[in-house]
Amino acid sequence: MPAGLANAGLAAVDPAALDAADALASFRDRFVIPDAGLIYLDGNSLGRPPLAALERLARVASQEWAGELIRGWEHWLDAPLRVGDLLGSEILGADPGEVAMCDSTTVDFYRLASAALGARPDRRFIVTDRANFPTDRYVLEGLARDRDREIAWLDQDPIEGPTTADIAAALDAHRGDVALVTLSHVNYRSAAIADLAAITTLAHDAGALVLWDLSHSAGAIPVELAAGGVDLAVGCTYKYLNGGPGAPAYLYVRADLQSELRNPIQGWFGQADQFEMGQGFRPRPGIAGWLTGTPGILGLVAAEEGIRLSAEAGIARIRAKGVALTEYAIALHDARLAPLGFELGSPRDPDRRGAHVSIRRPDARELTRRMIAAGIVPDFRAPDSIRLGLSPLTTRFDEVHRAIGRIAELATS
Amino acid sequence: MPAGLANAGLAAVDPAALDAADALASFRDRFVIPDAGLIYLDGNSLGRPPLAALERLARVASQEWAGELIRGWEHWLDAPLRVGDLLGSEILGADPGEVAMCDSTTVDFYRLASAALGARPDRRFIVTDRANFPTDRYVLEGLARDRDREIAWLDQDPIEGPTTADIAAALDAHRGDVALVTLSHVNYRSAAIADLAAITTLAHDAGALVLWDLSHSAGAIPVELAAGGVDLAVGCTYKYLNGGPGAPAYLYVRADLQSELRNPIQGWFGQADQFEMGQGFRPRPGIAGWLTGTPGILGLVAAEEGIRLSAEAGIARIRAKGVALTEYAIALHDARLAPLGFELGSPRDPDRRGAHVSIRRPDARELTRRMIAAGIVPDFRAPDSIRLGLSPLTTRFDEVHRAIGRIAELATS
């Protein structure tokens, strides 16, 4: 069936009707949106600010920092674990005490990958894919070099992402010699969803540990870390979780691995009796032992408000709207853009797709510039992709409709 | 000469006269101080918020985050290096392009210590002192274990800190086998200043690299990294630099070492052509190659305002007032507290002392609690020290006078 025919019905639906039926429509009012005319399709890269985040920032600065001063640490000290538990229970399907907010995704990824290699000293290989997010790949390259390991790169389909069969083949090719399997749960470019539970099981069957990067899935699709038996995970909070530019990241370490694995950066926030400042590092029990240095409180409280909004909306409703928005965008793509030489760069099966859609054309870089000039903000991803992020809490169906119409105009003018 | 006699004259000076003659007095008005009656003597742990930081935070959140959205990165991307250069040139005596704001002190310390060990693969020892700040010691213990190295611990005088002779002896004991010498420039407990230039030269003569922790010196005393030929340095911005709770840290890598040493955490912010997201890590030239993950912008802009205020005041005037405040506090200690069983826990020579003063008595822990209840906020440091931080931009001589008087009352009641 040629692209376009399947979704012709959906493409013809009035976006106002879809917005009227949107159970999450009112959440848009909880965000600061100074220019309602701007069509922002990059909430998957930097989410909009919750009103509550701005209020909280002002309060923390003027009352807590200025008024409580050093005494603020009486409650700030708990914040990385308090927010971690909120995120873990409401968004990540983790058990209490398995998630901490700290550092950046890059630093957390380094620490967990390093810990995993340390726990499998006699295994040579790290399995990951060439389409994985750059920072993960770069960190792994450094670790492979410094720890004398090797990366078994997967070159899977660029749209559909690594299948369980791809992973099984890699594990088989290096049978008994894979220390770590690490992938993005949702691919940053195509939005392909990897089968977290199946791949985790495959890795475990092969004796490897698994580390998931949840940056493009958390807050967009259900994540079930505990149910999937996942070992390790990291992610950022500045995308679908609306935590703010460079908001703190999080790490998840399954409870039984927290004392078995070793945090390579043992800092004073991971020390038992931190303020005794004694001799000899003794890790705090649990996930607290995976903290490192002093957490940035301004970024953390803003992120907490963003996470709270996603928790309040509920991941099931967020997912349902993400599917509806992306299905609508693809139907409009098929009807309006495919005839102009665009190709879809995301899976067509909504069960295999996160909350963004990539569309491809050779002139994508220039087209992105012209879209931004025309008041539509997507992301360009080299060499030929325009990424349309459809953040369920803030994106309206009408915006999707207008954006695709405008892209069609720009692509023919 | 018994304590007290030397400074009897200074102890009798009217604090109002000292405040009237204070060239930095007006800087206090640039900070948010909701309770003017509270005597805050912990700006060396968490500095007060600059008014400009609160205004900047509000503007960045409501205009840049909310209004520019992802386009904010067009200028946020430069922020770690822009603020690093401001700090480097105005506060640290570094050359342009040698300082970057990023991560936490703990993570930066780990990265630079790790890089130093990597550059001296055949040398076994790390020289540091037992009185060094805990997070530095803990990180070194982890690195020593993971990289099969050994720490040569100095047990120097707890008040005067490590002398150049102490360092020379340690280097001599492990001649040709020391990879790294790392110390705090100002000791967090006693405020003892280590001789940065002399110790750096000693380390270099022995073929070792040197890594300084500037957390308790930057913004309090002159730091001359370039003049001292320092290899590596880290520090925090939430103390004398008034950057906010958990404000981002900074790292310094001397220009000629930036490509010679290797950043163990190679993330996407250190990648050339970052947004091409290509295969294979290729570090950005210069200090930019030492960045890792996405920087927290909210914390960074607040820190920039704090650093600006110190730059405006000028480190020479800050140092002069720090000496005057600590001299005054010690004179009052000698006159009022020494007779009550207190002992000074800081060097008496102002040239060897930073901007805080430790006073010691066995009941210091309980006394600190009672001071806080009475509206005077110092820091307790186990087992017996009360740390009086005399932040030059915000502390008045009158506050020092009232605080010591009140401590004398509490210590006898």
PDB file of C-alpha atoms in Angstrom, chain B residues 85-312:
ATOM      1  CA  ASP B  85      37.367  33.033  31.386  1.00  0.00           C
ATOM      2  CA  LEU B  86      35.867  35.671  33.678  1.00  0.00           C
ATOM      3  CA  LEU B  87      36.734  33.574  36.709  1.00  0.00           C
ATOM      4  CA  GLY B  88      40.132  32.626  35.359  1.00  0.00           C
ATOM      5  CA  SER B  89      41.264  36.137  34.544  1.00  0.00           C
ATOM      6  CA  GLU B  90      39.765  38.031  37.480  1.00  0.00           C
ATOM      7  CA  ILE B  91      40.030  35.546  40.327  1.00  0.00           C
ATOM      8  CA  LEU B  92      42.413  32.700  39.497  1.00  0.00           C
ATOM      9  CA  GLY B  93      45.301  34.371  37.696  1.00  0.00           C
ATOM     10  CA  ALA B  94      44.849  32.060  34.716  1.00  0.00           C
ATOM     11  CA  ASP B  95      45.263  32.845  31.040  1.00  0.00           C
ATOM     12  CA  PRO B  96      42.242  32.984  28.713  1.00  0.00           C
ATOM     13  CA  GLY B  97      41.088  29.558  27.590  1.00  0.00           C
ATOM     14  CA  GLU B  98      42.364  27.698  30.638  1.00  0.00           C
ATOM     15  CA  VAL B  99      39.248  27.546  32.830  1.00  0.00           C
ATOM     16  CA  ALA B 100      35.823  26.003  32.218  1.00  0.00           C
ATOM     17  CA  MET B 101      32.768  25.925  34.459  1.00  0.00           C
ATOM     18  CA  CYS B 102      31.367  22.392  34.611  1.00  0.00           C
ATOM     19  CA  ASP B 103      30.124  19.554  36.775  1.00  0.00           C
ATOM     20  CA  SER B 104      30.855  19.425  40.515  1.00  0.00           C
ATOM     21  CA  THR B 105      34.179  19.853  42.269  1.00  0.00           C
ATOM     22  CA  THR B 106      34.147  16.123  42.994  1.00  0.00           C
ATOM     23  CA  VAL B 107      33.641  15.109  39.358  1.00  0.00           C
ATOM     24  CA  ASP B 108      36.190  17.646  38.116  1.00  0.00           C
ATOM     25  CA  PHE B 109      38.697  16.548  40.737  1.00  0.00           C
ATOM     26  CA  TYR B 110      38.198  12.933  39.690  1.00  0.00           C
ATOM     27  CA  ARG B 111      38.694  13.783  36.042  1.00  0.00           C
ATOM     28  CA  LEU B 112      41.867  15.804  36.534  1.00  0.00           C
ATOM     29  CA  ALA B 113      43.421  13.410  39.056  1.00  0.00           C
ATOM     30  CA  SER B 114      42.607  10.547  36.716  1.00  0.00           C
ATOM     31  CA  ALA B 115      44.160  12.407  33.777  1.00  0.00           C
ATOM     32  CA  ALA B 116      47.294  13.142  35.829  1.00  0.00           C
ATOM     33  CA  LEU B 117      47.719   9.470  36.733  1.00  0.00           C
ATOM     34  CA  GLY B 118      47.236   8.563  33.089  1.00  0.00           C
ATOM     35  CA  ALA B 119      50.071  10.915  32.174  1.00  0.00           C
ATOM     36  CA  ARG B 120      52.444   9.315  34.699  1.00  0.00           C
ATOM     37  CA  PRO B 121      51.686   5.615  34.167  1.00  0.00           C
ATOM     38  CA  ASP B 122      54.924   4.332  35.655  1.00  0.00           C
ATOM     39  CA  ARG B 123      54.791   6.303  38.906  1.00  0.00           C
ATOM     40  CA  ARG B 124      53.117   4.755  41.901  1.00  0.00           C
ATOM     41  CA  PHE B 125      52.419   7.500  44.438  1.00  0.00           C
ATOM     42  CA  ILE B 126      49.909  10.272  45.005  1.00  0.00           C
ATOM     43  CA  VAL B 127      50.968  12.772  47.678  1.00  0.00           C
ATOM     44  CA  THR B 128      48.209  14.444  49.702  1.00  0.00           C
ATOM     45  CA  ASP B 129      47.408  15.198  53.317  1.00  0.00           C
ATOM     46  CA  ARG B 130      45.090  13.630  55.877  1.00  0.00           C
ATOM     47  CA  ALA B 131      43.616  17.069  56.582  1.00  0.00           C
ATOM     48  CA  ASN B 132      42.637  17.620  52.954  1.00  0.00           C
ATOM     49  CA  PHE B 133      38.956  18.116  52.168  1.00  0.00           C
ATOM     50  CA  PRO B 134      37.075  14.807  52.440  1.00  0.00           C
ATOM     51  CA  THR B 135      35.768  14.551  48.883  1.00  0.00           C
ATOM     52  CA  ASP B 136      39.307  14.926  47.512  1.00  0.00           C
ATOM     53  CA  ARG B 137      40.572  12.189  49.818  1.00  0.00           C
ATOM     54  CA  TYR B 138      37.709   9.846  48.979  1.00  0.00           C
ATOM     55  CA  VAL B 139      38.117  10.324  45.238  1.00  0.00           C
ATOM     56  CA  LEU B 140      41.848   9.647  45.532  1.00  0.00           C
ATOM     57  CA  GLU B 141      41.215   6.468  47.514  1.00  0.00           C
ATOM     58  CA  GLY B 142      38.957   5.207  44.736  1.00  0.00           C
ATOM     59  CA  LEU B 143      41.457   6.122  42.037  1.00  0.00           C
ATOM     60  CA  ALA B 144      44.352   4.572  43.928  1.00  0.00           C
ATOM     61  CA  ARG B 145      42.403   1.328  44.208  1.00  0.00           C
ATOM     62  CA  ASP B 146      41.143   1.270  40.620  1.00  0.00           C
ATOM     63  CA  ARG B 147      44.448   2.340  39.031  1.00  0.00           C
ATOM     64  CA  ASP B 148      46.708   0.332  41.308  1.00  0.00           C
ATOM     65  CA  ARG B 149      48.413   3.338  42.900  1.00  0.00           C
ATOM     66  CA  GLU B 150      49.242   4.260  46.461  1.00  0.00           C
ATOM     67  CA  ILE B 151      48.591   7.394  48.502  1.00  0.00           C
ATOM     68  CA  ALA B 152      51.517   8.837  50.440  1.00  0.00           C
ATOM     69  CA  TRP B 153      49.582  10.542  53.238  1.00  0.00           C
ATOM     70  CA  LEU B 154      51.067  13.569  54.966  1.00  0.00           C
ATOM     71  CA  ASP B 155      50.294  13.959  58.650  1.00  0.00           C
ATOM     72  CA  GLN B 156      51.293  17.565  59.052  1.00  0.00           C
ATOM     73  CA  ASP B 157      50.509  20.063  61.781  1.00  0.00           C
ATOM     74  CA  PRO B 158      46.711  20.368  61.904  1.00  0.00           C
ATOM     75  CA  ILE B 159      46.802  24.150  62.151  1.00  0.00           C
ATOM     76  CA  GLU B 160      49.739  25.234  60.026  1.00  0.00           C
ATOM     77  CA  GLY B 161      49.105  22.709  57.253  1.00  0.00           C
ATOM     78  CA  PRO B 162      51.635  21.072  54.961  1.00  0.00           C
ATOM     79  CA  THR B 163      54.848  23.040  54.567  1.00  0.00           C
ATOM     80  CA  THR B 164      57.084  22.915  51.544  1.00  0.00           C
ATOM     81  CA  ALA B 165      59.449  20.897  53.739  1.00  0.00           C
ATOM     82  CA  ASP B 166      56.714  18.305  54.349  1.00  0.00           C
ATOM     83  CA  ILE B 167      56.160  18.000  50.606  1.00  0.00           C
ATOM     84  CA  ALA B 168      59.874  17.845  49.875  1.00  0.00           C
ATOM     85  CA  ALA B 169      60.244  15.012  52.373  1.00  0.00           C
ATOM     86  CA  ALA B 170      57.399  13.039  50.799  1.00  0.00           C
ATOM     87  CA  LEU B 171      58.822  13.531  47.321  1.00  0.00           C
ATOM     88  CA  ASP B 172      62.203  12.457  48.587  1.00  0.00           C
ATOM     89  CA  ALA B 173      60.827   9.357  50.286  1.00  0.00           C
ATOM     90  CA  HIS B 174      59.368   8.235  46.937  1.00  0.00           C
ATOM     91  CA  ARG B 175      61.967   9.753  44.668  1.00  0.00           C
ATOM     92  CA  GLY B 176      61.076   9.419  40.983  1.00  0.00           C
ATOM     93  CA  ASP B 177      57.899   7.569  41.881  1.00  0.00           C
ATOM     94  CA  VAL B 178      55.377  10.348  42.594  1.00  0.00           C
ATOM     95  CA  ALA B 179      52.801  10.884  39.838  1.00  0.00           C
ATOM     96  CA  LEU B 180      50.702  13.574  41.489  1.00  0.00           C
ATOM     97  CA  VAL B 181      50.842  16.059  44.357  1.00  0.00           C
ATOM     98  CA  THR B 182      47.402  17.374  45.292  1.00  0.00           C
ATOM     99  CA  LEU B 183      46.439  19.706  48.113  1.00  0.00           C
ATOM    100  CA  SER B 184      43.910  22.331  49.069  1.00  0.00           C
ATOM    101  CA  HIS B 185      45.264  25.826  48.575  1.00  0.00           C
ATOM    102  CA  VAL B 186      43.482  26.924  51.778  1.00  0.00           C
ATOM    103  CA  ASN B 187      42.643  24.242  54.312  1.00  0.00           C
ATOM    104  CA  TYR B 188      38.889  23.948  54.910  1.00  0.00           C
ATOM    105  CA  ARG B 189      39.295  23.641  58.660  1.00  0.00           C
ATOM    106  CA  SER B 190      42.246  25.773  59.762  1.00  0.00           C
ATOM    107  CA  ALA B 191      42.358  28.216  56.822  1.00  0.00           C
ATOM    108  CA  ALA B 192      46.093  27.553  56.511  1.00  0.00           C
ATOM    109  CA  ILE B 193      47.420  28.660  53.127  1.00  0.00           C
ATOM    110  CA  ALA B 194      49.724  26.225  51.355  1.00  0.00           C
ATOM    111  CA  ASP B 195      52.588  27.770  49.395  1.00  0.00           C
ATOM    112  CA  LEU B 196      51.160  27.153  45.945  1.00  0.00           C
ATOM    113  CA  ALA B 197      54.122  28.357  43.915  1.00  0.00           C
ATOM    114  CA  ALA B 198      56.838  26.711  46.010  1.00  0.00           C
ATOM    115  CA  ILE B 199      55.038  23.368  46.246  1.00  0.00           C
ATOM    116  CA  THR B 200      54.268  23.424  42.526  1.00  0.00           C
ATOM    117  CA  THR B 201      57.952  23.961  41.772  1.00  0.00           C
ATOM    118  CA  LEU B 202      58.951  21.155  44.128  1.00  0.00           C
ATOM    119  CA  ALA B 203      56.501  18.788  42.479  1.00  0.00           C
ATOM    120  CA  HIS B 204      57.735  19.701  39.013  1.00  0.00           C
ATOM    121  CA  ASP B 205      61.357  19.259  40.058  1.00  0.00           C
ATOM    122  CA  ALA B 206      60.397  15.741  41.091  1.00  0.00           C
ATOM    123  CA  GLY B 207      58.668  15.071  37.776  1.00  0.00           C
ATOM    124  CA  ALA B 208      55.187  15.019  39.313  1.00  0.00           C
ATOM    125  CA  LEU B 209      52.067  16.878  38.236  1.00  0.00           C
ATOM    126  CA  VAL B 210      50.244  19.100  40.712  1.00  0.00           C
ATOM    127  CA  LEU B 211      46.484  19.538  41.239  1.00  0.00           C
ATOM    128  CA  TRP B 212      45.200  22.288  43.534  1.00  0.00           C
ATOM    129  CA  ASP B 213      41.757  22.476  45.103  1.00  0.00           C
ATOM    130  CA  LEU B 214      40.912  26.185  45.254  1.00  0.00           C
ATOM    131  CA  SER B 215      37.486  25.852  46.889  1.00  0.00           C
ATOM    132  CA  HIS B 216      38.494  27.742  50.049  1.00  0.00           C
ATOM    133  CA  SER B 217      40.859  30.213  48.428  1.00  0.00           C
ATOM    134  CA  ALA B 218      39.179  31.441  45.226  1.00  0.00           C
ATOM    135  CA  GLY B 219      37.482  34.731  45.965  1.00  0.00           C
ATOM    136  CA  ALA B 220      39.153  35.029  49.357  1.00  0.00           C
ATOM    137  CA  ILE B 221      42.874  35.335  48.644  1.00  0.00           C
ATOM    138  CA  PRO B 222      44.898  35.940  45.483  1.00  0.00           C
ATOM    139  CA  VAL B 223      45.372  32.838  43.359  1.00  0.00           C
ATOM    140  CA  GLU B 224      48.117  32.993  40.744  1.00  0.00           C
ATOM    141  CA  LEU B 225      47.829  29.845  38.660  1.00  0.00           C
ATOM    142  CA  ALA B 226      49.779  31.054  35.624  1.00  0.00           C
ATOM    143  CA  ALA B 227      52.519  32.729  37.652  1.00  0.00           C
ATOM    144  CA  GLY B 228      52.857  29.590  39.771  1.00  0.00           C
ATOM    145  CA  GLY B 229      53.105  27.347  36.718  1.00  0.00           C
ATOM    146  CA  VAL B 230      50.272  25.223  38.083  1.00  0.00           C
ATOM    147  CA  ASP B 231      49.264  22.168  36.038  1.00  0.00           C
ATOM    148  CA  LEU B 232      45.718  21.503  37.184  1.00  0.00           C
ATOM    149  CA  ALA B 233      43.149  22.998  39.539  1.00  0.00           C
ATOM    150  CA  VAL B 234      39.502  22.675  40.522  1.00  0.00           C
ATOM    151  CA  GLY B 235      37.187  24.494  42.880  1.00  0.00           C
ATOM    152  CA  CYS B 236      33.626  25.363  43.743  1.00  0.00           C
ATOM    153  CA  THR B 237      31.775  28.656  43.287  1.00  0.00           C
ATOM    154  CA  TYR B 238      29.280  28.439  46.144  1.00  0.00           C
ATOM    155  CA  LYS B 239      31.553  29.706  48.902  1.00  0.00           C
ATOM    156  CA  TYR B 240      33.287  33.084  48.644  1.00  0.00           C
ATOM    157  CA  LEU B 241      32.096  33.448  45.057  1.00  0.00           C
ATOM    158  CA  ASN B 242      28.430  33.460  46.118  1.00  0.00           C
ATOM    159  CA  GLY B 243      27.264  31.255  43.252  1.00  0.00           C
ATOM    160  CA  GLY B 244      24.349  29.523  44.987  1.00  0.00           C
ATOM    161  CA  PRO B 245      23.712  26.137  46.646  1.00  0.00           C
ATOM    162  CA  GLY B 246      25.543  23.478  44.671  1.00  0.00           C
ATOM    163  CA  ALA B 247      26.637  26.016  42.059  1.00  0.00           C
ATOM    164  CA  PRO B 248      28.718  24.542  39.217  1.00  0.00           C
ATOM    165  CA  ALA B 249      32.401  23.929  39.788  1.00  0.00           C
ATOM    166  CA  TYR B 250      35.299  24.817  37.547  1.00  0.00           C
ATOM    167  CA  LEU B 251      38.433  23.186  36.300  1.00  0.00           C
ATOM    168  CA  TYR B 252      41.716  24.662  35.129  1.00  0.00           C
ATOM    169  CA  VAL B 253      44.089  22.820  32.792  1.00  0.00           C
ATOM    170  CA  ARG B 254      47.233  24.666  31.789  1.00  0.00           C
ATOM    171  CA  ALA B 255      47.154  25.374  28.053  1.00  0.00           C
ATOM    172  CA  ASP B 256      50.033  23.092  27.067  1.00  0.00           C
ATOM    173  CA  LEU B 257      48.524  20.173  28.993  1.00  0.00           C
ATOM    174  CA  GLN B 258      45.057  20.422  27.479  1.00  0.00           C
ATOM    175  CA  SER B 259      45.834  18.138  24.570  1.00  0.00           C
ATOM    176  CA  GLU B 260      48.596  16.178  26.282  1.00  0.00           C
ATOM    177  CA  LEU B 261      46.400  14.914  29.125  1.00  0.00           C
ATOM    178  CA  ARG B 262      43.239  12.917  28.501  1.00  0.00           C
ATOM    179  CA  ASN B 263      39.772  13.654  29.856  1.00  0.00           C
ATOM    180  CA  PRO B 264      38.496  10.241  31.024  1.00  0.00           C
ATOM    181  CA  ILE B 265      34.845  11.237  30.559  1.00  0.00           C
ATOM    182  CA  GLN B 266      34.601  12.149  26.905  1.00  0.00           C
ATOM    183  CA  GLY B 267      31.095  13.489  26.384  1.00  0.00           C
ATOM    184  CA  TRP B 268      29.305  15.314  23.620  1.00  0.00           C
ATOM    185  CA  PHE B 269      30.076  18.799  24.966  1.00  0.00           C
ATOM    186  CA  GLY B 270      33.772  18.020  24.493  1.00  0.00           C
ATOM    187  CA  GLN B 271      33.269  16.827  20.914  1.00  0.00           C
ATOM    188  CA  ALA B 272      34.355  18.817  17.856  1.00  0.00           C
ATOM    189  CA  ASP B 273      31.332  19.522  15.628  1.00  0.00           C
ATOM    190  CA  GLN B 274      29.086  18.504  18.486  1.00  0.00           C
ATOM    191  CA  PHE B 275      25.837  18.782  16.597  1.00  0.00           C
ATOM    192  CA  GLU B 276      26.992  16.784  13.609  1.00  0.00           C
ATOM    193  CA  MET B 277      26.741  13.861  16.054  1.00  0.00           C
ATOM    194  CA  GLY B 278      29.161  11.849  13.982  1.00  0.00           C
ATOM    195  CA  GLN B 279      31.038   8.639  14.664  1.00  0.00           C
ATOM    196  CA  GLY B 280      34.232   8.735  16.737  1.00  0.00           C
ATOM    197  CA  PHE B 281      35.156  11.113  19.540  1.00  0.00           C
ATOM    198  CA  ARG B 282      37.401  13.977  18.415  1.00  0.00           C
ATOM    199  CA  PRO B 283      37.993  16.442  21.248  1.00  0.00           C
ATOM    200  CA  ARG B 284      37.352  20.141  20.737  1.00  0.00           C
ATOM    201  CA  PRO B 285      40.633  22.032  20.888  1.00  0.00           C
ATOM    202  CA  GLY B 286      41.576  23.748  24.138  1.00  0.00           C
ATOM    203  CA  ILE B 287      39.734  23.728  27.430  1.00  0.00           C
ATOM    204  CA  ALA B 288      36.462  22.999  25.566  1.00  0.00           C
ATOM    205  CA  GLY B 289      37.681  19.433  25.117  1.00  0.00           C
ATOM    206  CA  TRP B 290      37.417  19.069  28.900  1.00  0.00           C
ATOM    207  CA  LEU B 291      33.683  19.645  28.969  1.00  0.00           C
ATOM    208  CA  THR B 292      31.525  16.533  29.382  1.00  0.00           C
ATOM    209  CA  GLY B 293      27.718  16.662  29.440  1.00  0.00           C
ATOM    210  CA  THR B 294      25.038  19.320  29.217  1.00  0.00           C
ATOM    211  CA  PRO B 295      25.765  22.158  31.673  1.00  0.00           C
ATOM    212  CA  GLY B 296      23.052  23.250  34.082  1.00  0.00           C
ATOM    213  CA  ILE B 297      22.210  26.747  32.889  1.00  0.00           C
ATOM    214  CA  LEU B 298      20.175  27.945  35.869  1.00  0.00           C
ATOM    215  CA  GLY B 299      23.057  27.266  38.255  1.00  0.00           C
ATOM    216  CA  LEU B 300      25.601  28.650  35.831  1.00  0.00           C
ATOM    217  CA  VAL B 301      23.986  32.049  35.319  1.00  0.00           C
ATOM    218  CA  ALA B 302      23.531  32.528  39.066  1.00  0.00           C
ATOM    219  CA  ALA B 303      27.209  31.683  39.589  1.00  0.00           C
ATOM    220  CA  GLU B 304      28.208  34.138  36.871  1.00  0.00           C
ATOM    221  CA  GLU B 305      26.600  36.976  38.825  1.00  0.00           C
ATOM    222  CA  GLY B 306      28.410  35.982  42.003  1.00  0.00           C
ATOM    223  CA  ILE B 307      31.747  35.807  40.206  1.00  0.00           C
ATOM    224  CA  ARG B 308      31.085  39.218  38.638  1.00  0.00           C
ATOM    225  CA  LEU B 309      30.615  40.814  42.039  1.00  0.00           C
ATOM    226  CA  SER B 310      33.960  39.469  43.282  1.00  0.00           C
ATOM    227  CA  ALA B 311      35.612  40.641  40.072  1.00  0.00           C
ATOM    228  CA  GLU B 312      34.131  44.101  40.529  1.00  0.00           C
TER     229      GLU B 312
END
